[in-house]
Structure formats: structure tokens, C-alpha cells
Amino acid sequence: MHNGTTVTQFIIEEQRQIAGATGDFTSLLNDIVTACKVISNLVNHGALVGVLGSAGSENVQGETQKKLDVLANDVFIRSNEWAGHLAAMASEEMDEIYPISQQYTRGKYLLTFDPLDGSSNIDVNVSVGTIFSILRCPGGGEAPTERDFLQAGTQQVAAGYALYGPSTMMVLTTGNGVNGFTLDQNIGEFILTHPNMEIPVDTQEFAINASNMRFWEPPVRRYVEECLAGKEGPRGKDFNMRWIASMVAEVHRILTRGGVFMYPMDAKMKDKGQGGKLRLLYEANPMSFIVEQAGGGSITGTQRIMDLQPEGLHQRVPVILGSRNEVERIQGYHLAGG
């Protein structure tokens, strides 16, 4: 018998401290945990169960294969629609919101998620993950609309991600610090392994897609050039660069050992009329909540991401997050205009 605290026990203990807690929230998180276990299993068995094909392709039997991110989206919906905790869901994979069907009871929460973040890395066996965020539904959830989801990140009740790497982990915040749980495959439970995760305030590691350098705005270019100049440059120390191109893996590394992750605004995005690369509701807000709760910072460049008033379900924003002192320096460069 494992004597560690399971994620369910942990959530129940945490909710006990809250006056008037009904158990609804605990059950909802439990359903999310179940969905992540199922997706972990699919990811781990990838090619063996025929889920690595692209959606629309056919396998030998002539069956249409479902791409893993479509499957993961289905898993999340099926796991969370029946229990009566949610009014509606919104996913990076779906154009519109998914109101809970009338055949089920509607609850008071909203769930947003990116079912398989970093899925372009699946075929090369690099870590991917699931990101989720829980909000309260204004007006009690009777007839949820898209507008109900357009809440600032500061309104989040909880956020988390599952990382499907060499081990499967779940990292969670309910606004009371950040805790990490590892899936014990033998008993099928997430066990608390990383209590009170904190991001070191200083770092010598940055992550950015350097191939976009020619499109960067002056503040980002200045920051990266100073890092690259190393000991001889204005920073007086050498930096390492990392780039996994899977946000869950990038944030997890920063939570574990510090660093700064940047997907900044650039000229290419501006030309396309995009407000950034990462989606505010499914990626930027939940990750910002986690990073801030672990003592880090998360900004668009000039402002705090969690203060933004979302304008659309799939709105994109620039993201710069990680070790607080570096994030503040980058923000200073933006506010100074370069």
C-alpha cells in the first residue's frame, strides 16, 4: 500500500478549510483527474492502439483514425459532462462552447481546456500535456453563453496541467500555492510528490524560438542579445537556451528549476492580425495562474496576463512567463519602449 497522499485526498483536505464547501468542486477535479489518466494511457500506447494517424486518414481496416488531440477532446467531454458539476465547457479543439445537455444536471462551474498541448510533438515522442482551468458560471449556469467564459484570469477557481512525459504528472493550483502529483501506474493514483512548488526568482535559462528573431520587437531582441552576450555582456553571466515547443513541458521545467519562457508578439503575427500565438483561455490564463502561485511572473510584455479582459473564446496573446526577476526586467524593457 502506498502511504503517500493521493490527489483526491489532497483536494478533500484543502476543501475542508473552506466554509460552505459542498463537495461539488472536489468531484469535478476528480473527473478531470480521471480524464487525464485516460489520456495518459492513450499517449503511452500511441502507435500501438492506432491513434497517431492524422484525423481523416484510414487504417488497414478502412476505419477512420482519430488523431490523438481529437480523442483527448472526446475523453475530456465524456468524463466531465454527466456528473452535474458543469454548466458548459470550452476547448481549444472546438469552435463554440459545449453546453451540458439537458439530459444531465447542469452545475455551477465552467471548464476550459487544451486537451493535448504540444500535439505536433507527438510523432517524435516528446512530452505533451493537458491544460485546464475552472471558472464559476455567472448566473448559476441555467443557460450558459460564450460571454460567461470571458472572465479575467484572476477569476479562475483552479487551474492545472497534466504532463505526459517519462512519468505522468499533474500540477494543480486552487489559489493556495502549487502542488505536483505523480501517477503511480501500479495503483492508478496520482500521489503528492512535489508539494509547494516554487519558481526560483533568478535564472540563467531562457526559452524562445530563435528562428523568429528577425520578427521580434526591440525589447525582446535586446533581452535575448544581452543573454547571448554572456559573462562579457551587460548581464555578467552566461545563459543557457532551451526550446521544446510544448508549453506544458516548458512551464514544467520552469516550475522545477526556474527559467523564462517567451512566445512574444512579433511582426509576423501582426501581419496576420493575430494578437499573439497562445490562446488566452486555454493556455495563457491557466499557466499564468500556476506560475504566479509558484512565485513567478506572467505578462504579455507590458501587462499582467491575468488582468486581461478576454474578448473572444479563441483570443490569442503574447506570453512571457517564469522567474520573477527576469520577467520584471523584460517588462521594464517593454515599458521603456526597447
Tab-separated table of C-alpha atoms in Angstrom:
chain	number	residue	atom	x	y	z
A	1	MET	CA	0.000	0.000	0.000
A	2	HIS	CA	1.325	3.437	-0.930
A	3	ASN	CA	1.344	5.750	2.068
A	4	GLY	CA	1.536	8.968	0.015
A	5	THR	CA	-1.295	11.485	-0.226
A	6	THR	CA	-3.421	10.968	-3.341
A	7	VAL	CA	-4.629	13.955	-5.332
A	8	THR	CA	-8.227	13.213	-4.236
A	9	GLN	CA	-7.272	13.140	-0.558
A	10	PHE	CA	-5.299	16.340	-1.032
A	11	ILE	CA	-8.231	18.177	-2.657
A	12	ILE	CA	-10.673	16.969	0.012
A	13	GLU	CA	-8.325	18.176	2.786
A	14	GLU	CA	-7.902	21.534	1.055
A	15	GLN	CA	-11.664	21.975	0.586
A	16	ARG	CA	-12.293	21.175	4.260
A	17	GLN	CA	-10.710	24.512	5.120
A	18	ILE	CA	-13.383	26.329	3.083
A	19	ALA	CA	-16.616	27.236	4.823
A	20	GLY	CA	-19.675	26.032	2.942
A	21	ALA	CA	-17.800	23.714	0.549
A	22	THR	CA	-20.308	21.240	-0.896
A	23	GLY	CA	-18.007	18.589	-2.375
A	24	ASP	CA	-19.019	19.694	-5.871
A	25	PHE	CA	-15.617	21.169	-6.687
A	26	THR	CA	-13.794	18.102	-5.319
A	27	SER	CA	-15.886	15.804	-7.527
A	28	LEU	CA	-15.258	17.990	-10.578
A	29	LEU	CA	-11.497	17.874	-10.048
A	30	ASN	CA	-11.765	14.118	-9.605
A	31	ASP	CA	-13.461	13.810	-13.032
A	32	ILE	CA	-10.668	15.912	-14.580
A	33	VAL	CA	-8.074	13.640	-12.937
A	34	THR	CA	-9.827	10.604	-14.424
A	35	ALA	CA	-9.813	12.174	-17.905
A	36	CYS	CA	-6.072	12.858	-17.612
A	37	LYS	CA	-5.416	9.216	-16.629
A	38	VAL	CA	-7.269	8.023	-19.732
A	39	ILE	CA	-5.363	10.450	-21.991
A	40	SER	CA	-2.069	9.407	-20.342
A	41	ASN	CA	-2.882	5.811	-21.237
A	42	LEU	CA	-3.672	6.758	-24.858
A	43	VAL	CA	-0.460	8.784	-25.167
A	44	ASN	CA	1.641	5.998	-23.652
A	45	HIS	CA	0.255	3.417	-26.053
A	46	GLY	CA	0.147	5.824	-29.025
A	47	ALA	CA	1.169	3.830	-32.057
A	48	LEU	CA	0.063	0.526	-30.506
A	49	VAL	CA	-3.601	1.499	-30.462
A	50	GLY	CA	-3.575	3.303	-33.807
A	51	VAL	CA	-4.102	6.834	-32.559
A	52	LEU	CA	-1.105	8.506	-34.154
A	53	GLY	CA	-2.624	8.830	-37.632
A	54	SER	CA	-3.948	12.173	-38.737
A	55	ALA	CA	-7.683	12.727	-38.386
A	56	GLY	CA	-9.321	11.775	-41.653
A	57	SER	CA	-6.756	9.127	-42.553
A	58	GLU	CA	-7.853	5.495	-42.765
A	59	ASN	CA	-6.178	2.451	-41.284
A	60	VAL	CA	-5.967	-1.016	-42.843
A	61	GLN	CA	-9.489	-1.958	-41.792
A	62	GLY	CA	-10.823	1.128	-43.542
A	63	GLU	CA	-11.753	2.719	-40.198
A	64	THR	CA	-11.180	6.434	-39.933
A	65	GLN	CA	-8.428	7.044	-37.419
A	66	LYS	CA	-8.906	9.756	-34.870
A	67	LYS	CA	-5.975	11.993	-34.207
A	68	LEU	CA	-4.883	11.917	-30.578
A	69	ASP	CA	-5.925	15.508	-29.858
A	70	VAL	CA	-9.455	14.814	-31.160
A	71	LEU	CA	-9.604	11.685	-28.987
A	72	ALA	CA	-8.321	13.591	-25.967
A	73	ASN	CA	-11.015	16.224	-26.516
A	74	ASP	CA	-13.698	13.496	-26.558
A	75	VAL	CA	-12.272	11.952	-23.379
A	76	PHE	CA	-12.476	15.296	-21.561
A	77	ILE	CA	-16.081	15.876	-22.623
A	78	ARG	CA	-17.275	12.355	-21.777
A	79	SER	CA	-15.551	12.410	-18.367
A	80	ASN	CA	-16.973	15.761	-17.336
A	81	GLU	CA	-20.435	16.164	-18.880
A	82	TRP	CA	-22.511	13.711	-16.830
A	83	ALA	CA	-21.810	14.406	-13.153
A	84	GLY	CA	-23.749	17.648	-12.684
A	85	HIS	CA	-20.847	19.935	-11.768
A	86	LEU	CA	-20.557	21.899	-15.024
A	87	ALA	CA	-22.795	24.319	-16.918
A	88	ALA	CA	-20.622	24.257	-20.054
A	89	MET	CA	-17.134	23.543	-21.413
A	90	ALA	CA	-14.899	25.298	-23.925
A	91	SER	CA	-11.967	23.647	-25.666
A	92	GLU	CA	-9.173	24.741	-27.962
A	93	GLU	CA	-10.386	21.945	-30.263
A	94	MET	CA	-13.971	23.256	-30.593
A	95	ASP	CA	-15.147	26.461	-32.286
A	96	GLU	CA	-18.097	27.007	-29.958
A	97	ILE	CA	-18.852	26.365	-26.312
A	98	TYR	CA	-20.217	22.944	-25.308
A	99	PRO	CA	-23.262	23.472	-23.057
A	100	ILE	CA	-24.100	20.490	-20.858
A	101	SER	CA	-27.006	18.579	-22.389
A	102	GLN	CA	-30.424	18.850	-20.744
A	103	GLN	CA	-30.373	15.092	-20.046
A	104	TYR	CA	-27.760	15.794	-17.354
A	105	THR	CA	-27.949	18.172	-14.417
A	106	ARG	CA	-26.232	21.494	-15.024
A	107	GLY	CA	-23.811	22.676	-12.348
A	108	LYS	CA	-22.277	25.981	-11.350
A	109	TYR	CA	-18.809	25.680	-12.915
A	110	LEU	CA	-17.284	26.237	-16.351
A	111	LEU	CA	-14.319	24.225	-17.644
A	112	THR	CA	-11.871	25.374	-20.322
A	113	PHE	CA	-9.140	23.084	-21.614
A	114	ASP	CA	-6.488	22.363	-24.195
A	115	PRO	CA	-6.845	18.567	-24.348
A	116	LEU	CA	-3.442	17.865	-25.892
A	117	ASP	CA	-0.996	20.749	-25.815
A	118	GLY	CA	2.138	20.290	-27.928
A	119	SER	CA	0.481	17.627	-30.070
A	120	SER	CA	2.729	18.493	-33.036
A	121	ASN	CA	5.440	16.773	-30.962
A	122	ILE	CA	3.532	13.503	-30.549
A	123	ASP	CA	5.043	11.756	-33.551
A	124	VAL	CA	8.582	12.367	-32.289
A	125	ASN	CA	7.748	11.173	-28.759
A	126	VAL	CA	8.374	14.489	-26.985
A	127	SER	CA	6.391	15.325	-23.845
A	128	VAL	CA	2.884	16.685	-24.367
A	129	GLY	CA	0.188	17.580	-21.874
A	130	THR	CA	-3.326	18.730	-20.994
A	131	ILE	CA	-4.070	22.219	-19.616
A	132	PHE	CA	-7.319	23.111	-17.833
A	133	SER	CA	-8.992	25.950	-15.967
A	134	ILE	CA	-12.128	26.116	-13.810
A	135	LEU	CA	-14.342	29.212	-13.569
A	136	ARG	CA	-17.637	29.904	-11.806
A	137	CYS	CA	-20.584	30.302	-14.161
A	138	PRO	CA	-22.245	33.701	-13.715
A	139	GLY	CA	-25.986	33.449	-13.197
A	140	GLY	CA	-25.964	29.944	-11.770
A	141	GLY	CA	-25.405	28.067	-15.018
A	142	GLU	CA	-29.010	27.802	-16.239
A	143	ALA	CA	-28.362	28.922	-19.820
A	144	PRO	CA	-24.589	29.340	-20.289
A	145	THR	CA	-23.324	31.501	-23.161
A	146	GLU	CA	-19.924	32.285	-24.651
A	147	ARG	CA	-19.885	35.564	-22.703
A	148	ASP	CA	-19.864	33.603	-19.413
A	149	PHE	CA	-16.411	32.276	-20.315
A	150	LEU	CA	-14.933	35.731	-20.977
A	151	GLN	CA	-13.609	36.230	-17.457
A	152	ALA	CA	-10.218	37.644	-16.499
A	153	GLY	CA	-7.659	35.086	-15.326
A	154	THR	CA	-7.928	36.493	-11.802
A	155	GLN	CA	-11.410	34.902	-11.626
A	156	GLN	CA	-10.116	31.341	-12.006
A	157	VAL	CA	-11.119	28.957	-9.222
A	158	ALA	CA	-8.444	26.414	-10.139
A	159	ALA	CA	-6.006	25.623	-12.924
A	160	GLY	CA	-3.716	22.750	-13.686
A	161	TYR	CA	-1.945	20.666	-16.248
A	162	ALA	CA	-1.059	17.055	-16.777
A	163	LEU	CA	2.337	16.292	-18.289
A	164	TYR	CA	2.672	13.028	-20.190
A	165	GLY	CA	6.431	12.521	-20.037
A	166	PRO	CA	8.731	9.738	-18.768
A	167	SER	CA	6.303	9.788	-15.840
A	168	THR	CA	2.815	11.298	-15.894
A	169	MET	CA	2.432	14.254	-13.554
A	170	MET	CA	-0.397	16.576	-12.584
A	171	VAL	CA	0.334	20.084	-11.325
A	172	LEU	CA	-2.506	21.923	-9.664
A	173	THR	CA	-3.409	25.209	-8.006
A	174	THR	CA	-6.630	26.277	-6.325
A	175	GLY	CA	-5.135	29.662	-5.407
A	176	ASN	CA	-3.294	28.279	-2.419
A	177	GLY	CA	0.156	27.529	-3.842
A	178	VAL	CA	1.118	24.881	-6.406
A	179	ASN	CA	1.426	21.141	-5.843
A	180	GLY	CA	2.678	18.371	-8.113
A	181	PHE	CA	1.425	14.775	-8.195
A	182	THR	CA	2.963	11.792	-9.994
A	183	LEU	CA	0.870	8.958	-11.417
A	184	ASP	CA	1.752	5.681	-9.706
A	185	GLN	CA	0.993	3.236	-12.520
A	186	ASN	CA	0.811	0.304	-10.092
A	187	ILE	CA	-2.199	1.656	-8.237
A	188	GLY	CA	-3.551	4.099	-10.832
A	189	GLU	CA	-3.414	7.076	-8.465
A	190	PHE	CA	-1.729	10.480	-8.588
A	191	ILE	CA	0.454	10.763	-5.458
A	192	LEU	CA	1.728	14.061	-3.987
A	193	THR	CA	5.443	14.155	-4.869
A	194	HIS	CA	6.152	17.884	-5.321
A	195	PRO	CA	4.481	19.883	-2.507
A	196	ASN	CA	4.613	23.709	-2.598
A	197	MET	CA	6.407	24.128	-5.918
A	198	GLU	CA	8.217	27.462	-6.167
A	199	ILE	CA	9.958	29.086	-9.111
A	200	PRO	CA	13.421	30.473	-8.236
A	201	VAL	CA	13.332	34.267	-8.670
A	202	ASP	CA	16.643	34.307	-10.577
A	203	THR	CA	17.655	32.156	-13.513
A	204	GLN	CA	20.263	31.677	-16.231
A	205	GLU	CA	17.953	29.892	-18.634
A	206	PHE	CA	15.605	31.252	-21.288
A	207	ALA	CA	13.350	29.562	-23.833
A	208	ILE	CA	12.339	31.151	-27.124
A	209	ASN	CA	12.055	30.150	-30.776
A	210	ALA	CA	15.187	31.901	-32.041
A	211	SER	CA	14.258	31.305	-35.698
A	212	ASN	CA	11.784	34.199	-35.328
A	213	MET	CA	14.500	36.640	-34.236
A	214	ARG	CA	14.174	38.817	-37.313
A	215	PHE	CA	10.491	39.451	-36.474
A	216	TRP	CA	10.954	40.292	-32.776
A	217	GLU	CA	10.154	43.658	-31.268
A	218	PRO	CA	13.135	45.678	-29.864
A	219	PRO	CA	12.581	44.849	-26.140
A	220	VAL	CA	12.694	41.065	-26.745
A	221	ARG	CA	15.636	41.366	-29.126
A	222	ARG	CA	17.509	43.451	-26.550
A	223	TYR	CA	16.828	40.936	-23.771
A	224	VAL	CA	17.942	37.910	-25.802
A	225	GLU	CA	21.028	39.676	-27.159
A	226	GLU	CA	22.067	40.535	-23.593
A	227	CYS	CA	21.603	36.884	-22.564
A	228	LEU	CA	23.643	35.686	-25.551
A	229	ALA	CA	26.460	38.138	-24.737
A	230	GLY	CA	27.044	36.097	-21.576
A	231	LYS	CA	29.718	36.903	-18.983
A	232	GLU	CA	31.265	39.600	-21.151
A	233	GLY	CA	27.906	41.304	-21.757
A	234	PRO	CA	25.820	43.658	-19.592
A	235	ARG	CA	24.310	40.752	-17.605
A	236	GLY	CA	27.725	39.496	-16.478
A	237	LYS	CA	26.691	35.828	-16.553
A	238	ASP	CA	26.259	33.041	-19.086
A	239	PHE	CA	22.777	31.857	-20.059
A	240	ASN	CA	21.515	28.579	-21.473
A	241	MET	CA	18.768	28.435	-24.101
A	242	ARG	CA	16.009	25.813	-24.233
A	243	TRP	CA	13.133	25.301	-26.675
A	244	ILE	CA	10.849	22.252	-26.546
A	245	ALA	CA	7.862	23.801	-28.378
A	246	SER	CA	5.461	22.146	-25.932
A	247	MET	CA	4.138	24.706	-23.454
A	248	VAL	CA	3.377	22.163	-20.723
A	249	ALA	CA	6.943	20.822	-20.840
A	250	GLU	CA	8.398	24.360	-20.900
A	251	VAL	CA	6.354	25.519	-17.891
A	252	HIS	CA	7.102	22.313	-16.007
A	253	ARG	CA	10.831	22.832	-16.436
A	254	ILE	CA	10.498	26.401	-15.154
A	255	LEU	CA	8.467	25.240	-12.126
A	256	THR	CA	11.113	22.640	-11.382
A	257	ARG	CA	14.278	24.707	-11.781
A	258	GLY	CA	13.474	28.248	-12.901
A	259	GLY	CA	13.802	29.923	-16.272
A	260	VAL	CA	11.848	32.217	-18.543
A	261	PHE	CA	9.605	31.175	-21.455
A	262	MET	CA	8.767	33.622	-24.228
A	263	TYR	CA	6.293	33.465	-27.083
A	264	PRO	CA	6.303	37.221	-27.674
A	265	MET	CA	4.428	39.404	-30.115
A	266	ASP	CA	6.304	39.718	-33.412
A	267	ALA	CA	5.950	41.332	-36.839
A	268	LYS	CA	4.790	38.079	-38.469
A	269	MET	CA	1.830	37.764	-36.058
A	270	LYS	CA	0.965	41.430	-36.510
A	271	ASP	CA	0.857	40.971	-40.294
A	272	LYS	CA	-1.573	38.077	-39.841
A	273	GLY	CA	-3.710	40.190	-37.499
A	274	GLN	CA	-3.022	37.799	-34.617
A	275	GLY	CA	-2.813	39.140	-31.087
A	276	GLY	CA	-0.201	36.516	-30.251
A	277	LYS	CA	0.342	32.785	-30.595
A	278	LEU	CA	-1.020	31.168	-27.430
A	279	ARG	CA	-4.688	31.136	-26.513
A	280	LEU	CA	-5.699	33.216	-23.513
A	281	LEU	CA	-8.450	30.959	-22.116
A	282	TYR	CA	-6.885	27.541	-22.700
A	283	GLU	CA	-3.153	28.158	-22.263
A	284	ALA	CA	-2.110	31.625	-21.099
A	285	ASN	CA	-4.555	32.138	-18.197
A	286	PRO	CA	-4.266	28.693	-16.556
A	287	MET	CA	-0.461	28.702	-16.890
A	288	SER	CA	-0.268	32.285	-15.586
A	289	PHE	CA	-2.307	31.286	-12.504
A	290	ILE	CA	0.028	28.362	-11.817
A	291	VAL	CA	3.197	30.406	-12.430
A	292	GLU	CA	2.051	33.308	-10.225
A	293	GLN	CA	1.009	30.936	-7.437
A	294	ALA	CA	4.536	29.485	-7.577
A	295	GLY	CA	6.052	32.964	-7.146
A	296	GLY	CA	6.772	33.685	-10.813
A	297	GLY	CA	5.507	36.363	-13.184
A	298	SER	CA	3.447	36.166	-16.380
A	299	ILE	CA	2.981	39.082	-18.779
A	300	THR	CA	2.120	39.958	-22.379
A	301	GLY	CA	5.189	42.170	-22.486
A	302	THR	CA	3.698	45.303	-20.990
A	303	GLN	CA	0.960	43.955	-18.701
A	304	ARG	CA	-0.061	41.093	-16.428
A	305	ILE	CA	-1.868	38.398	-18.427
A	306	MET	CA	-4.401	37.580	-15.686
A	307	ASP	CA	-5.668	41.177	-15.712
A	308	LEU	CA	-6.719	40.991	-19.382
A	309	GLN	CA	-10.438	41.115	-20.149
A	310	PRO	CA	-10.969	38.332	-22.731
A	311	GLU	CA	-12.819	39.439	-25.866
A	312	GLY	CA	-13.315	36.090	-27.585
A	313	LEU	CA	-13.261	32.354	-26.928
A	314	HIS	CA	-10.117	31.746	-29.000
A	315	GLN	CA	-8.322	35.047	-28.385
A	316	ARG	CA	-4.525	34.803	-28.663
A	317	VAL	CA	-1.981	36.714	-26.590
A	318	PRO	CA	1.798	37.083	-26.372
A	319	VAL	CA	3.226	35.223	-23.353
A	320	ILE	CA	6.354	35.855	-21.287
A	321	LEU	CA	6.473	33.911	-18.027
A	322	GLY	CA	8.822	32.432	-15.452
A	323	SER	CA	11.344	33.582	-12.851
A	324	ARG	CA	10.113	36.863	-11.415
A	325	ASN	CA	13.273	38.953	-11.706
A	326	GLU	CA	13.740	38.131	-15.407
A	327	VAL	CA	10.054	38.712	-16.232
A	328	GLU	CA	10.200	42.102	-14.478
A	329	ARG	CA	13.339	43.021	-16.435
A	330	ILE	CA	11.656	42.127	-19.749
A	331	GLN	CA	8.570	44.102	-18.744
A	332	GLY	CA	10.813	47.076	-17.940
A	333	TYR	CA	12.335	46.890	-21.440
A	334	HIS	CA	8.821	46.844	-22.971
A	335	LEU	CA	7.627	49.787	-20.888
A	336	ALA	CA	10.758	51.733	-21.817
A	337	GLY	CA	9.981	51.038	-25.481
A	338	GLY	CA	13.003	48.800	-26.060
